[in-house]
Amino acid sequence: MELLKVKNGLLEAENYFMASPFGDFAGSADVNRNISTGKLQLISDNLKIERKFEFADFVIELEKEDFSNMITGDYVTMYLGNDNCNFGIKDKDPLNQNKYWKILRQDDYIQAYSSPDGLNYTNIGGMNFAEPLKKQGFQKLNRNPFIFDNYRVYGGPYVTVQNFPENTVCELYDSTDKLIKTRLFDDTMECKIFLDNNDLDGYLVFKDTLGSILFTSNTITFGYGDVWVFSPYNFEINYLGNIVTNMSPAILQDLDEVISIKNIGTESYHRIIIGTQTSGNDLIELSLDGLTYSSTLTLDFVLSEEKQIYVKITKNAANTNFSVRDFQLVIN
């Protein structure tokens, strides 16, 4: 038995503003980016940098640098919106700048948070926002550049755990053994736990309805949007010569790739169905020979047997984001 991380919560595999052409967001603003440090600078005052942004549910987490000084009227803002309405976060008080900003949207409600350390966030307001989003951007007024050190977009504020019966208790503990949250599995054998901050080091304890412990995980780093599955199987997945662990799932480097799956358990497995799941609209197919592809494969694995699986991704023309190579491998 094992708890497997089957999906990384990142909606975009890379920092959009570091990986995209300037023409996709800079407009007429003066922008500088340093690929080696991963930092981007907005130099122009009162000129927006703005990207296309149409995700429904998400978490945007920004790590930025505070201005060394601010005078009356100076500000910096991160916003989202459409043609009718914008929502965002703004720093305008030199004594109350925050290095970390976070905006999340879930079930048509959008919420903003700020933090000095990326661990302890303050809720600074929210609103119902049922209309589709179209854009996300930044704007500033200050004699210094606005520098952001990191920018990430995740699938949501929850970590999801799957494959325990309904009403199984799931307890989340931090690395000091402090109980953080308790949740129940629903009738779809799924449990969602809201994370107050990203990359939480801790572990999970699962209990039956009488309180008896069923399973305790190893120490894990839990991230926004991650999906974990409790598996009765013991497989090893290898990609590009590296073992894909439950701590570090891989994102494919190309649209045609090969992965291997090995039975490292103590018994043979029969009629194992291998498929994929993705939040996007790209076509992902699997094959044993690299010639005949299908959405799923049904395989037998004797002890220590290893099989190569060819993965082919056909990108949907309407998909303009970075999630094309990010999908969940499903083994049943």
mmCIF file of C-alpha atoms in Angstrom:
data_model
loop_
_atom_site.group_PDB
_atom_site.id
_atom_site.type_symbol
_atom_site.label_atom_id
_atom_site.label_comp_id
_atom_site.label_asym_id
_atom_site.label_seq_id
_atom_site.Cartn_x
_atom_site.Cartn_y
_atom_site.Cartn_z
ATOM 1 C CA MET A 1 0.000 0.000 0.000
ATOM 2 C CA GLU A 2 1.233 3.452 -0.855
ATOM 3 C CA LEU A 3 0.137 7.076 -1.078
ATOM 4 C CA LEU A 4 1.079 8.332 -4.549
ATOM 5 C CA LYS A 5 1.246 11.880 -5.820
ATOM 6 C CA VAL A 6 -0.357 11.603 -9.247
ATOM 7 C CA LYS A 7 -0.776 15.261 -10.167
ATOM 8 C CA ASN A 8 1.282 18.372 -9.576
ATOM 9 C CA GLY A 9 -0.991 21.298 -8.786
ATOM 10 C CA LEU A 10 0.713 23.724 -11.154
ATOM 11 C CA LEU A 11 -1.592 24.861 -13.960
ATOM 12 C CA GLU A 12 1.405 26.292 -15.799
ATOM 13 C CA ALA A 13 4.647 24.360 -15.759
ATOM 14 C CA GLU A 14 6.677 27.568 -16.004
ATOM 15 C CA ASN A 15 6.547 31.202 -14.896
ATOM 16 C CA TYR A 16 4.424 32.724 -17.652
ATOM 17 C CA PHE A 17 6.170 36.102 -17.592
ATOM 18 C CA MET A 18 9.607 34.498 -17.877
ATOM 19 C CA ALA A 19 8.707 31.999 -20.615
ATOM 20 C CA SER A 20 6.368 33.984 -22.888
ATOM 21 C CA PRO A 21 7.316 36.435 -25.647
ATOM 22 C CA PHE A 22 7.202 40.076 -24.535
ATOM 23 C CA GLY A 23 4.530 40.692 -27.156
ATOM 24 C CA ASP A 24 2.133 38.461 -25.210
ATOM 25 C CA PHE A 25 2.029 40.737 -22.168
ATOM 26 C CA ALA A 26 4.346 43.769 -22.206
ATOM 27 C CA GLY A 27 2.424 46.101 -24.518
ATOM 28 C CA SER A 28 4.199 49.473 -24.582
ATOM 29 C CA ALA A 29 5.680 49.079 -21.095
ATOM 30 C CA ASP A 30 9.421 48.918 -20.482
ATOM 31 C CA VAL A 31 10.089 45.451 -19.069
ATOM 32 C CA ASN A 32 13.327 43.675 -18.227
ATOM 33 C CA ARG A 33 13.799 40.052 -17.271
ATOM 34 C CA ASN A 34 16.816 38.078 -16.142
ATOM 35 C CA ILE A 35 16.587 34.426 -17.150
ATOM 36 C CA SER A 36 19.451 33.388 -14.856
ATOM 37 C CA THR A 37 17.819 34.824 -11.714
ATOM 38 C CA GLY A 38 14.209 34.301 -12.794
ATOM 39 C CA LYS A 39 13.335 37.905 -11.929
ATOM 40 C CA LEU A 40 11.226 40.308 -13.970
ATOM 41 C CA GLN A 41 11.213 44.110 -13.647
ATOM 42 C CA LEU A 42 8.399 46.460 -14.630
ATOM 43 C CA ILE A 43 10.175 49.766 -15.183
ATOM 44 C CA SER A 44 7.483 51.993 -16.732
ATOM 45 C CA ASP A 45 5.067 53.982 -14.571
ATOM 46 C CA ASN A 46 1.295 53.823 -15.147
ATOM 47 C CA LEU A 47 1.703 51.337 -18.005
ATOM 48 C CA LYS A 48 0.255 47.853 -17.565
ATOM 49 C CA ILE A 49 1.756 44.511 -18.314
ATOM 50 C CA GLU A 50 -1.174 42.211 -18.942
ATOM 51 C CA ARG A 51 -1.650 38.603 -20.006
ATOM 52 C CA LYS A 52 -4.573 36.531 -21.236
ATOM 53 C CA PHE A 53 -6.024 34.684 -18.249
ATOM 54 C CA GLU A 54 -9.110 32.473 -18.582
ATOM 55 C CA PHE A 55 -8.765 29.912 -15.779
ATOM 56 C CA ALA A 56 -11.935 29.318 -13.760
ATOM 57 C CA ASP A 57 -10.500 28.028 -10.457
ATOM 58 C CA PHE A 58 -6.913 28.791 -9.472
ATOM 59 C CA VAL A 59 -4.384 30.172 -7.025
ATOM 60 C CA ILE A 60 -1.912 32.834 -8.149
ATOM 61 C CA GLU A 61 1.050 33.175 -5.804
ATOM 62 C CA LEU A 62 3.454 36.077 -6.295
ATOM 63 C CA GLU A 63 6.756 36.698 -4.554
ATOM 64 C CA LYS A 64 7.842 40.297 -5.072
ATOM 65 C CA GLU A 65 10.343 42.820 -3.757
ATOM 66 C CA ASP A 66 9.191 45.773 -1.675
ATOM 67 C CA PHE A 67 9.955 49.317 -2.805
ATOM 68 C CA SER A 68 12.812 50.882 -0.842
ATOM 69 C CA ASN A 69 10.752 54.063 -0.516
ATOM 70 C CA MET A 70 7.306 55.318 -1.473
ATOM 71 C CA ILE A 71 5.854 58.825 -1.611
ATOM 72 C CA THR A 72 2.230 59.902 -1.600
ATOM 73 C CA GLY A 73 0.479 58.477 -4.648
ATOM 74 C CA ASP A 74 2.943 55.643 -5.234
ATOM 75 C CA TYR A 75 1.492 52.149 -5.573
ATOM 76 C CA VAL A 76 1.853 48.723 -7.120
ATOM 77 C CA THR A 77 -1.059 46.438 -7.964
ATOM 78 C CA MET A 78 -1.806 42.944 -9.227
ATOM 79 C CA TYR A 79 -5.264 42.529 -10.732
ATOM 80 C CA LEU A 80 -7.579 40.168 -12.599
ATOM 81 C CA GLY A 81 -10.709 40.930 -14.530
ATOM 82 C CA ASN A 82 -12.637 41.255 -17.753
ATOM 83 C CA ASP A 83 -14.203 44.082 -19.730
ATOM 84 C CA ASN A 84 -16.677 44.836 -16.925
ATOM 85 C CA CYS A 85 -14.830 44.457 -13.628
ATOM 86 C CA ASN A 86 -11.371 44.153 -12.064
ATOM 87 C CA PHE A 87 -10.278 42.741 -8.705
ATOM 88 C CA GLY A 88 -6.822 42.906 -7.188
ATOM 89 C CA ILE A 89 -4.276 43.691 -4.473
ATOM 90 C CA LYS A 90 -2.494 47.018 -4.023
ATOM 91 C CA ASP A 91 0.470 48.182 -1.924
ATOM 92 C CA LYS A 92 0.494 51.949 -1.322
ATOM 93 C CA ASP A 93 1.704 52.284 2.270
ATOM 94 C CA PRO A 94 5.517 52.073 2.637
ATOM 95 C CA LEU A 95 5.133 50.694 6.171
ATOM 96 C CA ASN A 96 2.695 47.962 5.172
ATOM 97 C CA GLN A 97 4.214 46.361 2.096
ATOM 98 C CA ASN A 98 4.029 42.568 1.859
ATOM 99 C CA LYS A 99 6.520 40.395 -0.004
ATOM 100 C CA TYR A 100 3.914 37.742 -0.872
ATOM 101 C CA TRP A 101 0.545 38.136 -2.566
ATOM 102 C CA LYS A 102 -2.005 35.444 -3.256
ATOM 103 C CA ILE A 103 -5.282 35.556 -5.178
ATOM 104 C CA LEU A 104 -7.521 32.515 -5.400
ATOM 105 C CA ARG A 105 -10.804 31.821 -7.104
ATOM 106 C CA GLN A 106 -13.048 28.888 -6.278
ATOM 107 C CA ASP A 107 -16.715 28.353 -7.126
ATOM 108 C CA ASP A 108 -17.097 31.882 -8.553
ATOM 109 C CA TYR A 109 -15.702 33.585 -5.429
ATOM 110 C CA ILE A 110 -12.400 35.439 -5.597
ATOM 111 C CA GLN A 111 -10.260 36.167 -2.537
ATOM 112 C CA ALA A 112 -7.016 38.064 -1.892
ATOM 113 C CA TYR A 113 -4.321 37.472 0.719
ATOM 114 C CA SER A 114 -0.998 39.081 1.642
ATOM 115 C CA SER A 115 1.908 37.854 3.732
ATOM 116 C CA PRO A 116 5.343 39.062 4.868
ATOM 117 C CA ASP A 117 6.833 35.554 4.855
ATOM 118 C CA GLY A 118 4.749 33.314 2.558
ATOM 119 C CA LEU A 119 3.575 31.272 5.547
ATOM 120 C CA ASN A 120 1.169 33.434 7.524
ATOM 121 C CA TYR A 121 -1.363 35.043 5.196
ATOM 122 C CA THR A 122 -3.882 37.782 6.019
ATOM 123 C CA ASN A 123 -7.246 37.736 4.253
ATOM 124 C CA ILE A 124 -7.609 41.223 2.780
ATOM 125 C CA GLY A 125 -10.978 40.842 1.077
ATOM 126 C CA GLY A 126 -12.985 39.082 -1.564
ATOM 127 C CA MET A 127 -16.092 39.221 -3.701
ATOM 128 C CA ASN A 128 -18.400 37.111 -5.801
ATOM 129 C CA PHE A 129 -17.040 37.019 -9.362
ATOM 130 C CA ALA A 130 -19.208 34.745 -11.492
ATOM 131 C CA GLU A 131 -18.272 36.250 -14.861
ATOM 132 C CA PRO A 132 -15.485 34.618 -16.895
ATOM 133 C CA LEU A 133 -12.045 36.148 -16.450
ATOM 134 C CA LYS A 134 -10.099 37.417 -19.451
ATOM 135 C CA LYS A 135 -6.940 39.086 -18.165
ATOM 136 C CA GLN A 136 -4.395 39.349 -15.370
ATOM 137 C CA GLY A 137 -1.821 42.087 -14.998
ATOM 138 C CA PHE A 138 0.393 44.442 -13.005
ATOM 139 C CA GLN A 139 0.823 48.222 -12.796
ATOM 140 C CA LYS A 140 2.942 50.536 -10.627
ATOM 141 C CA LEU A 141 3.895 54.136 -9.865
ATOM 142 C CA ASN A 142 7.299 54.529 -8.207
ATOM 143 C CA ARG A 143 10.698 55.788 -9.275
ATOM 144 C CA ASN A 144 12.081 52.275 -8.754
ATOM 145 C CA PRO A 145 11.289 49.210 -10.866
ATOM 146 C CA PHE A 146 8.689 46.775 -9.594
ATOM 147 C CA ILE A 147 10.497 43.448 -9.268
ATOM 148 C CA PHE A 148 8.810 40.108 -8.875
ATOM 149 C CA ASP A 149 10.940 37.148 -7.944
ATOM 150 C CA ASN A 150 8.473 34.353 -8.615
ATOM 151 C CA TYR A 151 5.030 33.876 -10.153
ATOM 152 C CA ARG A 152 3.093 30.625 -10.140
ATOM 153 C CA VAL A 153 -0.445 29.558 -11.056
ATOM 154 C CA TYR A 154 -1.950 26.504 -9.354
ATOM 155 C CA GLY A 155 -5.179 24.585 -9.918
ATOM 156 C CA GLY A 156 -6.739 25.528 -6.590
ATOM 157 C CA PRO A 157 -6.142 25.970 -2.847
ATOM 158 C CA TYR A 158 -6.885 22.341 -1.986
ATOM 159 C CA VAL A 159 -4.831 19.190 -1.792
ATOM 160 C CA THR A 160 -6.985 16.251 -2.915
ATOM 161 C CA VAL A 161 -6.706 12.692 -1.604
ATOM 162 C CA GLN A 162 -8.535 9.841 -3.334
ATOM 163 C CA ASN A 163 -9.421 6.172 -2.935
ATOM 164 C CA PHE A 164 -10.601 5.731 0.645
ATOM 165 C CA PRO A 165 -14.207 4.710 1.457
ATOM 166 C CA GLU A 166 -16.861 7.278 2.321
ATOM 167 C CA ASN A 167 -16.609 8.668 5.895
ATOM 168 C CA THR A 168 -12.983 7.608 6.300
ATOM 169 C CA VAL A 169 -11.319 10.248 8.484
ATOM 170 C CA CYS A 170 -8.307 12.111 7.062
ATOM 171 C CA GLU A 171 -6.114 14.057 9.497
ATOM 172 C CA LEU A 172 -3.419 16.459 8.315
ATOM 173 C CA TYR A 173 -0.474 16.998 10.690
ATOM 174 C CA ASP A 174 2.469 19.348 10.260
ATOM 175 C CA SER A 175 6.099 18.318 10.742
ATOM 176 C CA THR A 176 5.863 19.044 14.502
ATOM 177 C CA ASP A 177 2.969 16.550 14.872
ATOM 178 C CA LYS A 178 0.424 19.344 15.314
ATOM 179 C CA LEU A 179 -3.033 18.461 13.971
ATOM 180 C CA ILE A 180 -3.861 21.053 11.300
ATOM 181 C CA LYS A 181 -7.159 19.885 9.822
ATOM 182 C CA THR A 182 -9.571 16.952 9.825
ATOM 183 C CA ARG A 183 -11.761 16.040 6.867
ATOM 184 C CA LEU A 184 -13.997 13.132 5.761
ATOM 185 C CA PHE A 185 -14.007 11.254 2.464
ATOM 186 C CA ASP A 186 -17.194 11.746 0.453
ATOM 187 C CA ASP A 187 -19.265 9.274 -1.574
ATOM 188 C CA THR A 188 -16.855 9.634 -4.518
ATOM 189 C CA MET A 189 -14.009 8.344 -2.291
ATOM 190 C CA GLU A 190 -12.390 11.773 -2.312
ATOM 191 C CA CYS A 191 -11.278 14.235 0.354
ATOM 192 C CA LYS A 192 -10.236 17.875 -0.167
ATOM 193 C CA ILE A 193 -8.127 19.778 2.365
ATOM 194 C CA PHE A 194 -7.755 23.570 2.132
ATOM 195 C CA LEU A 195 -4.118 24.669 2.463
ATOM 196 C CA ASP A 196 -3.485 27.975 4.212
ATOM 197 C CA ASN A 197 -0.037 28.120 2.629
ATOM 198 C CA ASN A 198 1.805 26.241 -0.099
ATOM 199 C CA ASP A 199 4.498 23.588 0.347
ATOM 200 C CA LEU A 200 3.379 22.434 3.788
ATOM 201 C CA ASP A 201 5.606 19.705 5.241
ATOM 202 C CA GLY A 202 3.541 17.156 7.123
ATOM 203 C CA TYR A 203 1.801 13.798 6.965
ATOM 204 C CA LEU A 204 -1.663 12.242 6.762
ATOM 205 C CA VAL A 205 -3.352 9.790 9.106
ATOM 206 C CA PHE A 206 -6.389 7.833 7.899
ATOM 207 C CA LYS A 207 -8.895 6.359 10.364
ATOM 208 C CA ASP A 208 -12.051 4.303 10.059
ATOM 209 C CA THR A 209 -15.392 5.397 11.529
ATOM 210 C CA LEU A 210 -14.448 3.860 14.894
ATOM 211 C CA GLY A 211 -11.196 5.817 15.082
ATOM 212 C CA SER A 212 -8.827 2.945 14.332
ATOM 213 C CA ILE A 213 -5.811 3.941 12.228
ATOM 214 C CA LEU A 214 -5.881 2.467 8.723
ATOM 215 C CA PHE A 215 -2.751 4.051 7.278
ATOM 216 C CA THR A 216 -0.177 6.726 8.135
ATOM 217 C CA SER A 217 1.800 8.364 5.346
ATOM 218 C CA ASN A 218 5.437 9.326 5.334
ATOM 219 C CA THR A 219 6.378 12.990 5.656
ATOM 220 C CA ILE A 220 5.161 14.778 2.526
ATOM 221 C CA THR A 221 5.322 18.280 1.083
ATOM 222 C CA PHE A 222 1.733 19.260 0.259
ATOM 223 C CA GLY A 223 1.144 21.857 -2.454
ATOM 224 C CA TYR A 224 -1.789 23.779 -3.885
ATOM 225 C CA GLY A 225 -3.800 21.692 -6.331
ATOM 226 C CA ASP A 226 -1.852 18.472 -5.799
ATOM 227 C CA VAL A 227 -3.701 15.152 -6.117
ATOM 228 C CA TRP A 228 -2.729 12.093 -4.079
ATOM 229 C CA VAL A 229 -4.107 8.572 -4.484
ATOM 230 C CA PHE A 230 -4.016 5.724 -2.006
ATOM 231 C CA SER A 231 -2.928 2.732 -4.080
ATOM 232 C CA PRO A 232 -3.015 -0.983 -3.223
ATOM 233 C CA TYR A 233 -0.440 -1.523 -6.010
ATOM 234 C CA ASN A 234 3.301 -1.087 -5.810
ATOM 235 C CA PHE A 235 4.624 0.238 -9.125
ATOM 236 C CA GLU A 236 7.769 2.145 -10.020
ATOM 237 C CA ILE A 237 7.457 4.694 -12.840
ATOM 238 C CA ASN A 238 10.582 5.744 -14.732
ATOM 239 C CA TYR A 239 10.952 8.710 -17.078
ATOM 240 C CA LEU A 240 14.191 9.859 -18.759
ATOM 241 C CA GLY A 241 16.185 7.529 -16.544
ATOM 242 C CA ASN A 242 14.749 8.944 -13.335
ATOM 243 C CA ILE A 243 12.272 7.339 -10.974
ATOM 244 C CA VAL A 244 9.118 9.426 -10.730
ATOM 245 C CA THR A 245 8.408 9.443 -7.008
ATOM 246 C CA ASN A 246 5.341 10.419 -5.043
ATOM 247 C CA MET A 247 7.303 13.482 -3.916
ATOM 248 C CA SER A 248 8.322 14.632 -7.371
ATOM 249 C CA PRO A 249 6.017 13.800 -10.279
ATOM 250 C CA ALA A 250 7.356 14.696 -13.714
ATOM 251 C CA ILE A 251 6.056 16.932 -16.477
ATOM 252 C CA LEU A 252 6.826 15.523 -19.927
ATOM 253 C CA GLN A 253 9.447 17.410 -21.909
ATOM 254 C CA ASP A 254 7.921 16.727 -25.324
ATOM 255 C CA LEU A 255 4.630 15.738 -26.958
ATOM 256 C CA ASP A 256 5.891 12.215 -27.793
ATOM 257 C CA GLU A 257 7.596 10.445 -24.918
ATOM 258 C CA VAL A 258 8.231 7.021 -23.392
ATOM 259 C CA ILE A 259 7.769 6.085 -19.757
ATOM 260 C CA SER A 260 8.249 2.720 -18.078
ATOM 261 C CA ILE A 261 6.179 1.059 -15.364
ATOM 262 C CA LYS A 262 7.657 -1.731 -13.226
ATOM 263 C CA ASN A 263 6.007 -4.057 -10.720
ATOM 264 C CA ILE A 264 8.175 -3.782 -7.595
ATOM 265 C CA GLY A 265 5.586 -5.393 -5.331
ATOM 266 C CA THR A 266 5.393 -8.887 -3.896
ATOM 267 C CA GLU A 267 2.603 -10.217 -6.122
ATOM 268 C CA SER A 268 1.500 -10.237 -9.752
ATOM 269 C CA TYR A 269 -1.141 -7.788 -10.939
ATOM 270 C CA HIS A 270 -3.756 -8.635 -13.559
ATOM 271 C CA ARG A 271 -5.932 -6.505 -15.826
ATOM 272 C CA ILE A 272 -4.459 -3.229 -14.629
ATOM 273 C CA ILE A 273 -6.057 -0.338 -16.523
ATOM 274 C CA ILE A 274 -3.684 2.519 -17.297
ATOM 275 C CA GLY A 275 -5.138 5.800 -18.525
ATOM 276 C CA THR A 276 -4.725 9.541 -18.175
ATOM 277 C CA GLN A 277 -6.648 12.486 -16.808
ATOM 278 C CA THR A 278 -6.057 16.164 -17.560
ATOM 279 C CA SER A 279 -7.728 19.471 -16.797
ATOM 280 C CA GLY A 280 -7.101 20.630 -20.371
ATOM 281 C CA ASN A 281 -8.621 19.721 -23.726
ATOM 282 C CA ASP A 282 -5.577 18.102 -25.330
ATOM 283 C CA LEU A 283 -5.758 14.514 -26.626
ATOM 284 C CA ILE A 284 -3.490 12.174 -24.633
ATOM 285 C CA GLU A 285 -3.070 8.608 -25.922
ATOM 286 C CA LEU A 286 -1.046 5.570 -24.850
ATOM 287 C CA SER A 287 0.587 2.721 -26.761
ATOM 288 C CA LEU A 288 2.742 -0.354 -26.208
ATOM 289 C CA ASP A 289 4.418 -0.272 -29.633
ATOM 290 C CA GLY A 290 4.433 3.407 -30.597
ATOM 291 C CA LEU A 291 2.121 2.671 -33.525
ATOM 292 C CA THR A 292 -1.359 1.866 -32.242
ATOM 293 C CA TYR A 293 -2.626 4.369 -29.668
ATOM 294 C CA SER A 294 -5.696 4.396 -27.424
ATOM 295 C CA SER A 295 -6.988 6.293 -24.392
ATOM 296 C CA THR A 296 -6.324 3.359 -22.027
ATOM 297 C CA LEU A 297 -4.251 0.182 -21.841
ATOM 298 C CA THR A 298 -5.162 -3.011 -19.964
ATOM 299 C CA LEU A 299 -2.048 -4.878 -18.840
ATOM 300 C CA ASP A 300 -0.806 -7.743 -16.686
ATOM 301 C CA PHE A 301 2.374 -7.411 -14.618
ATOM 302 C CA VAL A 302 4.150 -10.451 -13.201
ATOM 303 C CA LEU A 303 6.695 -10.002 -10.416
ATOM 304 C CA SER A 304 9.476 -7.546 -11.381
ATOM 305 C CA GLU A 305 8.071 -7.092 -14.902
ATOM 306 C CA GLU A 306 8.655 -3.725 -16.573
ATOM 307 C CA LYS A 307 6.716 -2.377 -19.553
ATOM 308 C CA GLN A 308 7.391 0.628 -21.781
ATOM 309 C CA ILE A 309 4.446 2.946 -22.422
ATOM 310 C CA TYR A 310 4.481 5.396 -25.319
ATOM 311 C CA VAL A 311 2.673 8.674 -24.621
ATOM 312 C CA LYS A 312 1.451 10.902 -27.451
ATOM 313 C CA ILE A 313 -0.095 14.326 -26.842
ATOM 314 C CA THR A 314 -2.034 16.079 -29.597
ATOM 315 C CA LYS A 315 -2.323 19.719 -28.636
ATOM 316 C CA ASN A 316 -5.725 21.357 -29.044
ATOM 317 C CA ALA A 317 -5.409 24.500 -31.160
ATOM 318 C CA ALA A 318 -7.472 26.448 -28.621
ATOM 319 C CA ASN A 319 -5.093 25.600 -25.771
ATOM 320 C CA THR A 320 -2.722 28.541 -25.294
ATOM 321 C CA ASN A 321 -1.469 27.787 -21.777
ATOM 322 C CA PHE A 322 1.452 25.748 -20.449
ATOM 323 C CA SER A 323 -0.574 22.815 -19.120
ATOM 324 C CA VAL A 324 -0.267 20.768 -22.323
ATOM 325 C CA ARG A 325 2.401 18.429 -20.870
ATOM 326 C CA ASP A 326 0.831 18.219 -17.421
ATOM 327 C CA PHE A 327 -1.533 15.297 -16.879
ATOM 328 C CA GLN A 328 -2.398 12.674 -14.317
ATOM 329 C CA LEU A 329 -1.486 9.038 -14.953
ATOM 330 C CA VAL A 330 -4.320 6.841 -13.658
ATOM 331 C CA ILE A 331 -3.672 3.203 -12.684
ATOM 332 C CA ASN A 332 -6.657 1.067 -11.663
#
